[in-house]
XYZ file of N, CA and C in Angstrom:
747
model
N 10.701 16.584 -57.261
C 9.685 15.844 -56.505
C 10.338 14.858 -55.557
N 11.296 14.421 -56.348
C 12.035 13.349 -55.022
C 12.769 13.568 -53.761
N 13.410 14.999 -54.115
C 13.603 16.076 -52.841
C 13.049 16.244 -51.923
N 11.905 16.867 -52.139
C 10.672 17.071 -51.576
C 10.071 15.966 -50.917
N 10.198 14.625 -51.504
C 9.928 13.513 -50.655
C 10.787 13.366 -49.554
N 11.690 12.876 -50.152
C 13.204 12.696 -49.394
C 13.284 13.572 -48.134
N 12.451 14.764 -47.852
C 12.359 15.665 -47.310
C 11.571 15.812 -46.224
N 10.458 14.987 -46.552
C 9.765 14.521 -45.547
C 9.647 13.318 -44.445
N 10.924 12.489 -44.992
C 11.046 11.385 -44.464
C 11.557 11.859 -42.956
N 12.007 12.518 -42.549
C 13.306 13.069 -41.212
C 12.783 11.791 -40.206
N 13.138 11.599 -39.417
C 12.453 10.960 -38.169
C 12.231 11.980 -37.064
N 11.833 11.527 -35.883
C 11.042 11.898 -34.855
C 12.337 12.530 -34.253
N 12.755 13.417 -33.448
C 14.372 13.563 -32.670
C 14.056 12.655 -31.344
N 15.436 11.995 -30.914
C 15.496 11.196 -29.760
C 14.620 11.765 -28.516
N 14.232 11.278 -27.497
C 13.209 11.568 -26.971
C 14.269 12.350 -25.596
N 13.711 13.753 -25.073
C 14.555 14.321 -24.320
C 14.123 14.343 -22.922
N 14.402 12.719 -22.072
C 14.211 12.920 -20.809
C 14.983 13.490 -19.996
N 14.398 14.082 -18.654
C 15.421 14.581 -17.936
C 15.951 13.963 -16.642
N 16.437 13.890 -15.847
C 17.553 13.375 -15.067
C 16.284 13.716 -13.083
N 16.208 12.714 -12.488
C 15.247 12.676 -11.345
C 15.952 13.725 -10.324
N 15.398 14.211 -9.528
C 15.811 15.630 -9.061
C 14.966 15.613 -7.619
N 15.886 16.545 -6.732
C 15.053 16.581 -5.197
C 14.946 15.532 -4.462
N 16.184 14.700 -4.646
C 15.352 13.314 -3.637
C 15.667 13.897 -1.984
N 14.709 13.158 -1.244
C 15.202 13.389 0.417
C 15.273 11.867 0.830
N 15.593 11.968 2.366
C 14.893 10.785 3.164
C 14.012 11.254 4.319
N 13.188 10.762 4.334
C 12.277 10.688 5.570
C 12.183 9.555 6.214
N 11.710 9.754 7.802
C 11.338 8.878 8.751
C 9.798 8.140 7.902
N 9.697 6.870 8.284
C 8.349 6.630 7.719
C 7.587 6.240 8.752
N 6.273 6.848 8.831
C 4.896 7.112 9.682
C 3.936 6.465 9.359
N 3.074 5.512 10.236
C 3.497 5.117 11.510
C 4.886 3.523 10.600
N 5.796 3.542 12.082
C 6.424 2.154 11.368
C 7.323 2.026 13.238
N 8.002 0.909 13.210
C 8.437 0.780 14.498
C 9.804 0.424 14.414
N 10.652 1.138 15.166
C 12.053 0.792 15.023
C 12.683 -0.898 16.295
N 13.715 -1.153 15.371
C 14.049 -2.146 16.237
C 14.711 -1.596 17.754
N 14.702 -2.592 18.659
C 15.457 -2.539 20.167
C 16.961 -1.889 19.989
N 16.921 -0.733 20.040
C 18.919 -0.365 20.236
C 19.759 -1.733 20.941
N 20.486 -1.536 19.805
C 21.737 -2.638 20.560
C 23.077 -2.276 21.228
N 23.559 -1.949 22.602
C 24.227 -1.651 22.861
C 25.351 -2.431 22.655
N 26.106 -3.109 22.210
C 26.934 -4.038 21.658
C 27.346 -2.961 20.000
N 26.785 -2.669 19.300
C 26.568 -2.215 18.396
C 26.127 -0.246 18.753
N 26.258 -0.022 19.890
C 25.138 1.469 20.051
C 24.587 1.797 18.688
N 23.585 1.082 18.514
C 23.074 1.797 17.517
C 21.446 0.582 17.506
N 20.661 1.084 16.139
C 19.142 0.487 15.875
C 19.152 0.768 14.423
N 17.870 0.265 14.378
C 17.654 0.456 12.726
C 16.342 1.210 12.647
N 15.850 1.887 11.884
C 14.487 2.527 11.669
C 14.232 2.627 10.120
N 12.847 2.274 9.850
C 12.407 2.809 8.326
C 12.455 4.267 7.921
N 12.574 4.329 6.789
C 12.485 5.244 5.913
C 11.884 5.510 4.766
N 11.684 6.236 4.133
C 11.661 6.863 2.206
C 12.152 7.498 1.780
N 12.543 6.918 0.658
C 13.862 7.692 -0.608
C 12.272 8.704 -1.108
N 12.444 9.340 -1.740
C 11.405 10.234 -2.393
C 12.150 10.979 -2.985
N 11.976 11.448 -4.286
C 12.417 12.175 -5.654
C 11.704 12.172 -6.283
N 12.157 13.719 -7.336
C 11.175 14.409 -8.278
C 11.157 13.626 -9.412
N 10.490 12.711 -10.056
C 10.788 11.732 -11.882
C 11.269 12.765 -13.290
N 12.042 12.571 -13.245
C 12.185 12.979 -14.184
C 11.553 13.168 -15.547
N 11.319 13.926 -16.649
C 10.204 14.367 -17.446
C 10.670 14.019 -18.834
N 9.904 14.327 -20.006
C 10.613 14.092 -21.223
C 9.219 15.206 -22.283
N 9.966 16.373 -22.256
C 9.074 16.923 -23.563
C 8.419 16.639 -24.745
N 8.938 14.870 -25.009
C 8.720 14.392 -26.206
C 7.733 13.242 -25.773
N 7.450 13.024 -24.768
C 6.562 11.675 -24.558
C 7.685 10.319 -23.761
N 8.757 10.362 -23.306
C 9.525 9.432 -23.533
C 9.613 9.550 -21.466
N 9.092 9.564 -21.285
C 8.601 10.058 -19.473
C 10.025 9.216 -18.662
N 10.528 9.680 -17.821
C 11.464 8.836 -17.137
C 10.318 7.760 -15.995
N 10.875 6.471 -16.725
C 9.297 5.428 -16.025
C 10.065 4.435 -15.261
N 11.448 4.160 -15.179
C 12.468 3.272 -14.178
C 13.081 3.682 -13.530
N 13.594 3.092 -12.267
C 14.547 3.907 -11.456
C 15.635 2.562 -10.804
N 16.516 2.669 -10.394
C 17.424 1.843 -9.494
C 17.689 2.259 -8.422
N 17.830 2.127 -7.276
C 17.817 2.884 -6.339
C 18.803 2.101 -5.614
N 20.619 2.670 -4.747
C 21.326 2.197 -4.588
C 22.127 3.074 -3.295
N 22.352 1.919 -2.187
C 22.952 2.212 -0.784
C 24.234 2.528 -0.682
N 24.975 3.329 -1.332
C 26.205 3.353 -1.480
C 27.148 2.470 -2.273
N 26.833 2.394 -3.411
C 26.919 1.701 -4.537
C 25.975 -0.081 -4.760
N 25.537 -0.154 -3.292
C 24.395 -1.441 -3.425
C 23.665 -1.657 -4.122
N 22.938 -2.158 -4.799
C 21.485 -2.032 -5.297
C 21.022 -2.619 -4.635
N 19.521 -1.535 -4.446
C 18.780 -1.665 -3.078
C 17.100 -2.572 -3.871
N 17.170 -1.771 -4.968
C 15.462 -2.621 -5.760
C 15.607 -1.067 -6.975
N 14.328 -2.073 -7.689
C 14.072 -1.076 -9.045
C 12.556 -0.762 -8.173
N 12.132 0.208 -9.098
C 10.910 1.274 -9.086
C 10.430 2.010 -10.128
N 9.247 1.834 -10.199
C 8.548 2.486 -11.109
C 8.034 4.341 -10.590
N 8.362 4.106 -9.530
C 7.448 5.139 -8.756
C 8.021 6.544 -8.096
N 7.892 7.107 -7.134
C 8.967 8.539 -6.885
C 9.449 8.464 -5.877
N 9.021 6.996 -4.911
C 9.556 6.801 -3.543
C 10.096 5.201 -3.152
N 10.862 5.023 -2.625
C 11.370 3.505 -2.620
C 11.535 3.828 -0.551
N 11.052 2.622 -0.122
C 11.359 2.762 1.643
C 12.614 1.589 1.345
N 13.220 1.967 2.964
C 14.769 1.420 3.153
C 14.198 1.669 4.600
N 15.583 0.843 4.880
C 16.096 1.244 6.370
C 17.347 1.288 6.614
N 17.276 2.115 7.669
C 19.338 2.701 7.804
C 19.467 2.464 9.565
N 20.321 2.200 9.497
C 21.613 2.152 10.597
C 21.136 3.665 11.379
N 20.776 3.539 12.617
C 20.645 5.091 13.399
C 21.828 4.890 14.439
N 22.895 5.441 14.858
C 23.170 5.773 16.316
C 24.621 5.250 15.797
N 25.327 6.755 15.465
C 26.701 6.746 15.407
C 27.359 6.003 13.848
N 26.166 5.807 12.781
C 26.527 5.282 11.852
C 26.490 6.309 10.906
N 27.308 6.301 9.566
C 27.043 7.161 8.645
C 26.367 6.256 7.588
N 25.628 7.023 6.991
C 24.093 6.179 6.004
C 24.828 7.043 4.615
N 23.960 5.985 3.417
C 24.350 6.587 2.280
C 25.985 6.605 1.608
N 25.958 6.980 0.714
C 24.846 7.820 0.033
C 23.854 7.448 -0.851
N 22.648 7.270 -0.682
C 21.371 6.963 -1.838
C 21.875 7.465 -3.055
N 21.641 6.766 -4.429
C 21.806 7.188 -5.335
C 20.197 6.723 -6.218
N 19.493 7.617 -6.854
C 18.853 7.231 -7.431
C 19.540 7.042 -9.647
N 19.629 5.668 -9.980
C 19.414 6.150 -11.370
C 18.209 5.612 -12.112
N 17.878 6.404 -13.213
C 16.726 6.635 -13.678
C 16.710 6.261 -14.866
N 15.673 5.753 -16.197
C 15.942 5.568 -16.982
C 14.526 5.980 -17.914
N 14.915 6.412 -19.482
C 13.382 6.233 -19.977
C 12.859 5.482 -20.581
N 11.914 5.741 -21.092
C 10.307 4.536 -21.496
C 11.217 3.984 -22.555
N 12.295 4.001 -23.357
C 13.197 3.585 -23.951
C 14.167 2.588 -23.294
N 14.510 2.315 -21.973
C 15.221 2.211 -21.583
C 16.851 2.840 -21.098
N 16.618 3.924 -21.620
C 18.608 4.456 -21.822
C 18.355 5.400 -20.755
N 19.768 5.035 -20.220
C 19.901 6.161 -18.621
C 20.080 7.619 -18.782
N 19.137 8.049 -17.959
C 18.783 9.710 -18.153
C 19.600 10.639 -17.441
N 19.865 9.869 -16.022
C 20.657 10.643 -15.467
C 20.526 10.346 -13.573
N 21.187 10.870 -12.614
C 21.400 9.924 -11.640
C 20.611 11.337 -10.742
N 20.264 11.082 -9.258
C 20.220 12.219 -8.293
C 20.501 11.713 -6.848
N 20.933 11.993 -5.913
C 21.398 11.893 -4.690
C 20.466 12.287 -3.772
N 20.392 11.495 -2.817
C 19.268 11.946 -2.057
C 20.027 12.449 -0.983
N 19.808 14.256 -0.268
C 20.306 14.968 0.107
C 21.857 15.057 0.319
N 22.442 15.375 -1.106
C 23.929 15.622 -1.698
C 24.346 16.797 -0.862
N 23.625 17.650 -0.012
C 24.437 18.715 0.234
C 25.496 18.875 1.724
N 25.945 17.363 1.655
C 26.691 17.304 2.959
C 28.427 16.492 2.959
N 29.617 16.758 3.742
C 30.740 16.088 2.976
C 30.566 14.909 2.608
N 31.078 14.717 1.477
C 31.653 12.961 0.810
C 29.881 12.544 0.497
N 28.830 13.374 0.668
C 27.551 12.720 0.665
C 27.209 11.866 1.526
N 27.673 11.795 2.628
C 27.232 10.929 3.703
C 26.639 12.109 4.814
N 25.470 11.054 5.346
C 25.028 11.558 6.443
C 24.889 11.240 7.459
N 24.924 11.308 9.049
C 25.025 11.029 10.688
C 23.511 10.499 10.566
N 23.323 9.509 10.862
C 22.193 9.245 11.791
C 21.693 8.347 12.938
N 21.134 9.473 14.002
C 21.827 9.265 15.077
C 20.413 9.542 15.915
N 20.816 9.578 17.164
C 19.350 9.032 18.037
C 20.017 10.797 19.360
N 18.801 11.352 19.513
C 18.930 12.309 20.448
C 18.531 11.908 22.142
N 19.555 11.646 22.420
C 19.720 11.205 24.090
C 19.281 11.780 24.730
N 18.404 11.907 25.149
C 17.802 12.497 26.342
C 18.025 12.467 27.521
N 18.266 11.494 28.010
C 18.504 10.414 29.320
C 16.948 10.244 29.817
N 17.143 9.357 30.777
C 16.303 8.984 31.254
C 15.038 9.620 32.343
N 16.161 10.736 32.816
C 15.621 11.467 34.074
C 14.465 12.055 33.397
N 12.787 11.943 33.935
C 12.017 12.815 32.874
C 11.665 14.236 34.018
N 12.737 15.425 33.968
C 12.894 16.388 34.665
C 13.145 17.213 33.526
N 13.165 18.926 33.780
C 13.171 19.588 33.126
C 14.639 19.964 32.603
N 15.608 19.428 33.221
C 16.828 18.989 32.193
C 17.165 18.641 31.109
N 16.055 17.537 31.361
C 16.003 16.560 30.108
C 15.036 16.948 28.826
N 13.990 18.470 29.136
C 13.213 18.828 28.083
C 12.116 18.483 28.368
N 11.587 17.769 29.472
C 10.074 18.169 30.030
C 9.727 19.339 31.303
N 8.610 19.665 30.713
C 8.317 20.174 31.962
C 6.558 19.542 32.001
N 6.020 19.854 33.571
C 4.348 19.624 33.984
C 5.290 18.206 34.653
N 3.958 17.024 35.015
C 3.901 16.069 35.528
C 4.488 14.823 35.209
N 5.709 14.704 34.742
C 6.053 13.481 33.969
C 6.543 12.608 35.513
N 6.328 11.249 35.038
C 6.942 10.587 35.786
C 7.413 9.177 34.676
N 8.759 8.608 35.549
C 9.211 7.390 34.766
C 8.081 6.079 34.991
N 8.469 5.159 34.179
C 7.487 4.067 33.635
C 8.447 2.736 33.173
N 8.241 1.774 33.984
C 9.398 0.835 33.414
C 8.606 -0.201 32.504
N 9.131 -0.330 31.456
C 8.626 -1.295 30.536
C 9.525 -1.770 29.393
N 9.851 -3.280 29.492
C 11.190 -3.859 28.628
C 10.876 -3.332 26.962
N 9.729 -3.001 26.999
C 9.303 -2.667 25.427
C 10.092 -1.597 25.275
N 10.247 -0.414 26.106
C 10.930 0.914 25.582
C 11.741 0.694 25.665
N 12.593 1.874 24.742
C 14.120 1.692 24.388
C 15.104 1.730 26.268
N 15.349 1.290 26.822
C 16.450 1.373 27.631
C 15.156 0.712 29.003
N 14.375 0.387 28.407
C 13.214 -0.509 29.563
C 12.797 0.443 30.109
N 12.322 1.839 29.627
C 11.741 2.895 30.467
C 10.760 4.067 29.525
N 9.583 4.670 30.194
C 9.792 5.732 29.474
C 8.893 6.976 30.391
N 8.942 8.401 29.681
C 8.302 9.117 30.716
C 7.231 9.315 30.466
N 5.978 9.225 31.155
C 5.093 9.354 30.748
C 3.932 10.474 31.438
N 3.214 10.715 30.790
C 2.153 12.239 31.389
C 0.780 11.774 31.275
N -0.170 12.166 32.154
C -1.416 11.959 31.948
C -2.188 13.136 32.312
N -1.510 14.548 32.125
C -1.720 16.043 32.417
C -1.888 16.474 31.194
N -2.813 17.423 31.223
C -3.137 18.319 29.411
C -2.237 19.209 29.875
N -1.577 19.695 28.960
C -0.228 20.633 29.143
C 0.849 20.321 29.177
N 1.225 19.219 30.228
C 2.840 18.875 30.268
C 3.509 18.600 28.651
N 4.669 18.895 28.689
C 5.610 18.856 27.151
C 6.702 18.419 27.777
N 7.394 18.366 26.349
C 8.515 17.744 26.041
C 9.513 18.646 25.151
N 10.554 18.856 25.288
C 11.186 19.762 24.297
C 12.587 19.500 23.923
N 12.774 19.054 22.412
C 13.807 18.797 21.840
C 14.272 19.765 20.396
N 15.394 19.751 20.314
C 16.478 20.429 18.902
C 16.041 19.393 17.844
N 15.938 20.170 16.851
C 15.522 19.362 15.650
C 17.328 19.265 14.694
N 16.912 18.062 14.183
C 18.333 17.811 12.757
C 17.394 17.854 11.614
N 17.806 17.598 10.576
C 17.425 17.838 9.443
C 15.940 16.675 9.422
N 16.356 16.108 9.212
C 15.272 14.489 9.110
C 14.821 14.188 10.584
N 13.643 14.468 10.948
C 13.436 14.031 12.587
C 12.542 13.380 12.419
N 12.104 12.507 13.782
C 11.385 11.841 14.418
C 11.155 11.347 15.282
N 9.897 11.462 16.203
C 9.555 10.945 17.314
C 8.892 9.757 17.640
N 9.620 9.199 18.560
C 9.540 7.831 18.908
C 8.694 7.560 19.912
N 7.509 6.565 20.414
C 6.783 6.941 21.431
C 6.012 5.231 21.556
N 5.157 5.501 22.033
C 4.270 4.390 22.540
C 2.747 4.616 22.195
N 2.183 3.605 21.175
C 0.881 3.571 20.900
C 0.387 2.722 22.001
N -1.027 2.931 22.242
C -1.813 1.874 22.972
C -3.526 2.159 23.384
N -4.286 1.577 23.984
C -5.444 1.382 24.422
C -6.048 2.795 25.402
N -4.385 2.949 26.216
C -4.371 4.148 27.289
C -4.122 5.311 26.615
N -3.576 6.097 25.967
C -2.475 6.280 25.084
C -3.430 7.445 24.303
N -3.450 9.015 24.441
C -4.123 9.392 23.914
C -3.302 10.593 23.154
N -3.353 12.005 22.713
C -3.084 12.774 21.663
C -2.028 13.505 21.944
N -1.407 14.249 20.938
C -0.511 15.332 21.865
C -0.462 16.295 20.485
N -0.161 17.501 20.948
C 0.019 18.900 20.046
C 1.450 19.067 19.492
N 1.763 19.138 18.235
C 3.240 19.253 18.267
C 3.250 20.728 17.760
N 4.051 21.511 18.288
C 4.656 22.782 17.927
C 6.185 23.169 17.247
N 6.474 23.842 16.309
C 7.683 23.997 15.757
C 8.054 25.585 15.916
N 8.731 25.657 16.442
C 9.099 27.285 17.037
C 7.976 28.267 17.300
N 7.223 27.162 18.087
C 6.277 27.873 18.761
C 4.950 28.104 18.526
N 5.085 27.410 17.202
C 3.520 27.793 16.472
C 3.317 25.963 16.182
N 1.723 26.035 16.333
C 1.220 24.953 16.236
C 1.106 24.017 14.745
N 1.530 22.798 14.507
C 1.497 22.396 13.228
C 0.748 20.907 13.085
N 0.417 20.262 13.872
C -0.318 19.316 14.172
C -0.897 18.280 15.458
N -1.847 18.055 15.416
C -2.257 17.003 16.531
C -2.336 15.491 15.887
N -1.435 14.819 16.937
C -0.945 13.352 16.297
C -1.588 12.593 17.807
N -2.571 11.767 17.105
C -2.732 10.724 18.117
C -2.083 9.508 18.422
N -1.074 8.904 19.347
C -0.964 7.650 19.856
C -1.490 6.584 20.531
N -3.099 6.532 20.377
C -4.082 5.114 20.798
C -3.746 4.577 19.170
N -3.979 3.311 20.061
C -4.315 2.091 19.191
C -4.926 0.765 19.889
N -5.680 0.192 19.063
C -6.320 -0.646 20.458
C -5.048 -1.521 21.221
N -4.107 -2.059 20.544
C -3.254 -2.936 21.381
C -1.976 -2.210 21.753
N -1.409 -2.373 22.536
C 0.538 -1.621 22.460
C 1.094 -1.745 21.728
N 1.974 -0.744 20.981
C 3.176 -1.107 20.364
C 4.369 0.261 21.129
N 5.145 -0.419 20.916
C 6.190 0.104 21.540
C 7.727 0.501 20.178
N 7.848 1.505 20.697
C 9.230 2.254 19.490
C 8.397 2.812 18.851
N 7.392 2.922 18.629
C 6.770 3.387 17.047
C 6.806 4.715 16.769
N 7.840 5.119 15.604
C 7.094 6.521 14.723
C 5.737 6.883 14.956
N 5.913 8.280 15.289
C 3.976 8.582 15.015
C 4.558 10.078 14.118
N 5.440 10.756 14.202
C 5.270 11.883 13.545
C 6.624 12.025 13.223
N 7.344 12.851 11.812
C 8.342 12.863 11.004
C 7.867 14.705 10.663
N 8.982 15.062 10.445
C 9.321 16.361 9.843
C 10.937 16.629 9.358
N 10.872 17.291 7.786
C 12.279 17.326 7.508
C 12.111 19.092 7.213
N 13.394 18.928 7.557
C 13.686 20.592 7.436
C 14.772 21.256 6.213
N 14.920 22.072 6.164
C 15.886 22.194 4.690
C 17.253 22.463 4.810
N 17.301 23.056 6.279
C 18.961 23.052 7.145
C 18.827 21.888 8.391
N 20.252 22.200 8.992
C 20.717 21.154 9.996
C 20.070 22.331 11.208
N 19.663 21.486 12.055
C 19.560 22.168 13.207
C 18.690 23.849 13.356
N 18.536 24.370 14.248
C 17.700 25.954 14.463
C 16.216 25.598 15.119
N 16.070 24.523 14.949
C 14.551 24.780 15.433
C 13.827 24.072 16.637
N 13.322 24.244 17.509
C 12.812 23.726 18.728
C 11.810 22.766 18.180
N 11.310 21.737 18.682
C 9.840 20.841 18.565
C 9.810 20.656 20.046
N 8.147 20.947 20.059
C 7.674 20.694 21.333
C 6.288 19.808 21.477
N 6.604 18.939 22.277
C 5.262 17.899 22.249
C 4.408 18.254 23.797
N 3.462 18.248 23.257
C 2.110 18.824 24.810
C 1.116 17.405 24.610
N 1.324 16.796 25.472
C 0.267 16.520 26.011
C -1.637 17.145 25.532
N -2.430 16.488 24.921
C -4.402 16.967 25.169
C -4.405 16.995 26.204
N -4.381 15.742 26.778
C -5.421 15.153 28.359
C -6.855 14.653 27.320
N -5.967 13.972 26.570
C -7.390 12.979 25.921
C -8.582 12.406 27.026
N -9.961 13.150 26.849
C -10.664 12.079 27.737
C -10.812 10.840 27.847
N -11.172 10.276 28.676
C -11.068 8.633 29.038
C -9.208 7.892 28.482
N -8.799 8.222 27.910
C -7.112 7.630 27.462
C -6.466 9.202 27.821
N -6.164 9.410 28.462
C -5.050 10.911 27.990
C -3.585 10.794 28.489
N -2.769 9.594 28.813
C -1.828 8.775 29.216
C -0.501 9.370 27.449
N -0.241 9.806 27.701
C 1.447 10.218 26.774
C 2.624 9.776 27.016
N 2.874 9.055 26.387
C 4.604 8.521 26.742
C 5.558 9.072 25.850
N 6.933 9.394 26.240
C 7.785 9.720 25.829
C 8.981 9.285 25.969
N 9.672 8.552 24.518
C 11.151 7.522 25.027
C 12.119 9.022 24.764
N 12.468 8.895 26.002
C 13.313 10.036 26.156
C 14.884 9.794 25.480
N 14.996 8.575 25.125
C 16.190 8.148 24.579
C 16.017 7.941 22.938
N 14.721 8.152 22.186
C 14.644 8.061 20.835
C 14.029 8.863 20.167
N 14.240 10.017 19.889
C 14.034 11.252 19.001
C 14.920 10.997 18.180
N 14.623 10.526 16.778
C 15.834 10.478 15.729
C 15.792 11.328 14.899
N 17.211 11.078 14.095
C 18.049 12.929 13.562
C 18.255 11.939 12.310
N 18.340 12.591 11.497
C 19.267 12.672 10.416
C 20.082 14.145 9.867
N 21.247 13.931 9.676
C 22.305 15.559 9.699
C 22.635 15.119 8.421
């Protein structure tokens, strides 16, 4: 009989969380990057860490995280996404490290947010356009330049034609940089040709630099993005900083 007791006592087995998985970075939408500093060639822009939480078959859920800039610590988190901001234009970023821990406290295990590049560092960097808004530069239709100290290099091109585009090479992590405002109306974005969303840039007041649209891809490079112009009624005014399409490689 005391066997048999003795037998039933076992405890529970340690709780088997698993280790956070899939992190990326993304551009974050809408948000506004600072003035490029030529002293520095480079700017800063927001972002999000985002990763998969790690799980625990036993109840023991991975519920903490640390989240760290190349050995920094950047903040803790409860959650699957932490925003940052990184260095764009000729800097190497990273490497993000997420570690994780469970409802226990004890570390489960670490994940990298996009590990698949040398030393884990990644380029991020700003796609130059120049200034000229000609079909050199990736427009075609009616663009003309626009001087305003708000845009990046005090300029930008702008369209008030349904149709005219814009056409740039994508990096892994992209984003387009543009001008919200009062005038300031929609545009079509296309990814090798096929249509994937309409992103509006009104807002009642200006802002200038601002993210309006982000896309990450799963390789470096291959794919065209093309921005068209609506011809929004009453606003149909599109600007384009031909100097800030940002990459991450």
């Amino acid at each position: 009989m005391l066997s048999m007791f003795a037998a039933s006592l076992i405890w529970p087995s340690a709780a088997l969380a698993h280790a956070p998985t899939n992190a990326h970075i993304r551009f974050k939408v809408p948000s506004t990057i600072r003035p490029f500093d030529p002293s520095s060639t480079s700017t800063t822009a927001p972002v999000v860490i985002t990763w998969t939480r790690g799980s625990s078959k036993t109840g023991a859920a991975c519920c903490q995280s640390k989240v760290y800039d190349n050995g920094t610590l950047l903040g803790h988190t409860a959650a699957s996404m932490f925003p940052a901001t990184i260095h764009v234009g000729g800097y190497q970023i990273g490497p993000y490290t997420i570690d994780s821990f469970d409802a226990h406290g004890a570390f489960v295990g670490s994940a990298l947010a996009d590990p698949f590049w040398a030393n884990d560092f990644e380029d991020a960097y700003i796609n130059d356009h120049g200034a000229d808004c000609n079909s050199a530069s990736g427009f075609s239709g009616s663009w003309s330049e626009v001087m305003n100290p708000g845009n990046e290099g005090g300029s930008s091109c702008a369209s008030t034609n349904a149709g005219d585009s814009f056409v740039f090479q994508s990096g892994i992590a992209n984003a387009w940089v543009t001008t919200t405002g009062p005038t300031e109306g929609s545009a079509k974005v296309y990814i090798d040709g096929v249509y994937v969303q309409t992103v509006s840039t009104y807002s009642p007041t200006a802002h200038y630099r601002r993210i309006v649209w982000q896309r990450r891809f799963g390789s470096l490079g291959g794919h065209t993005i093309t921005i068209v112009n609506v011809g929004t009624h009453g606003h149909p005014r599109l600007d384009v900083d031909a100097d800030l399409f940002l990459s991450v490689d």
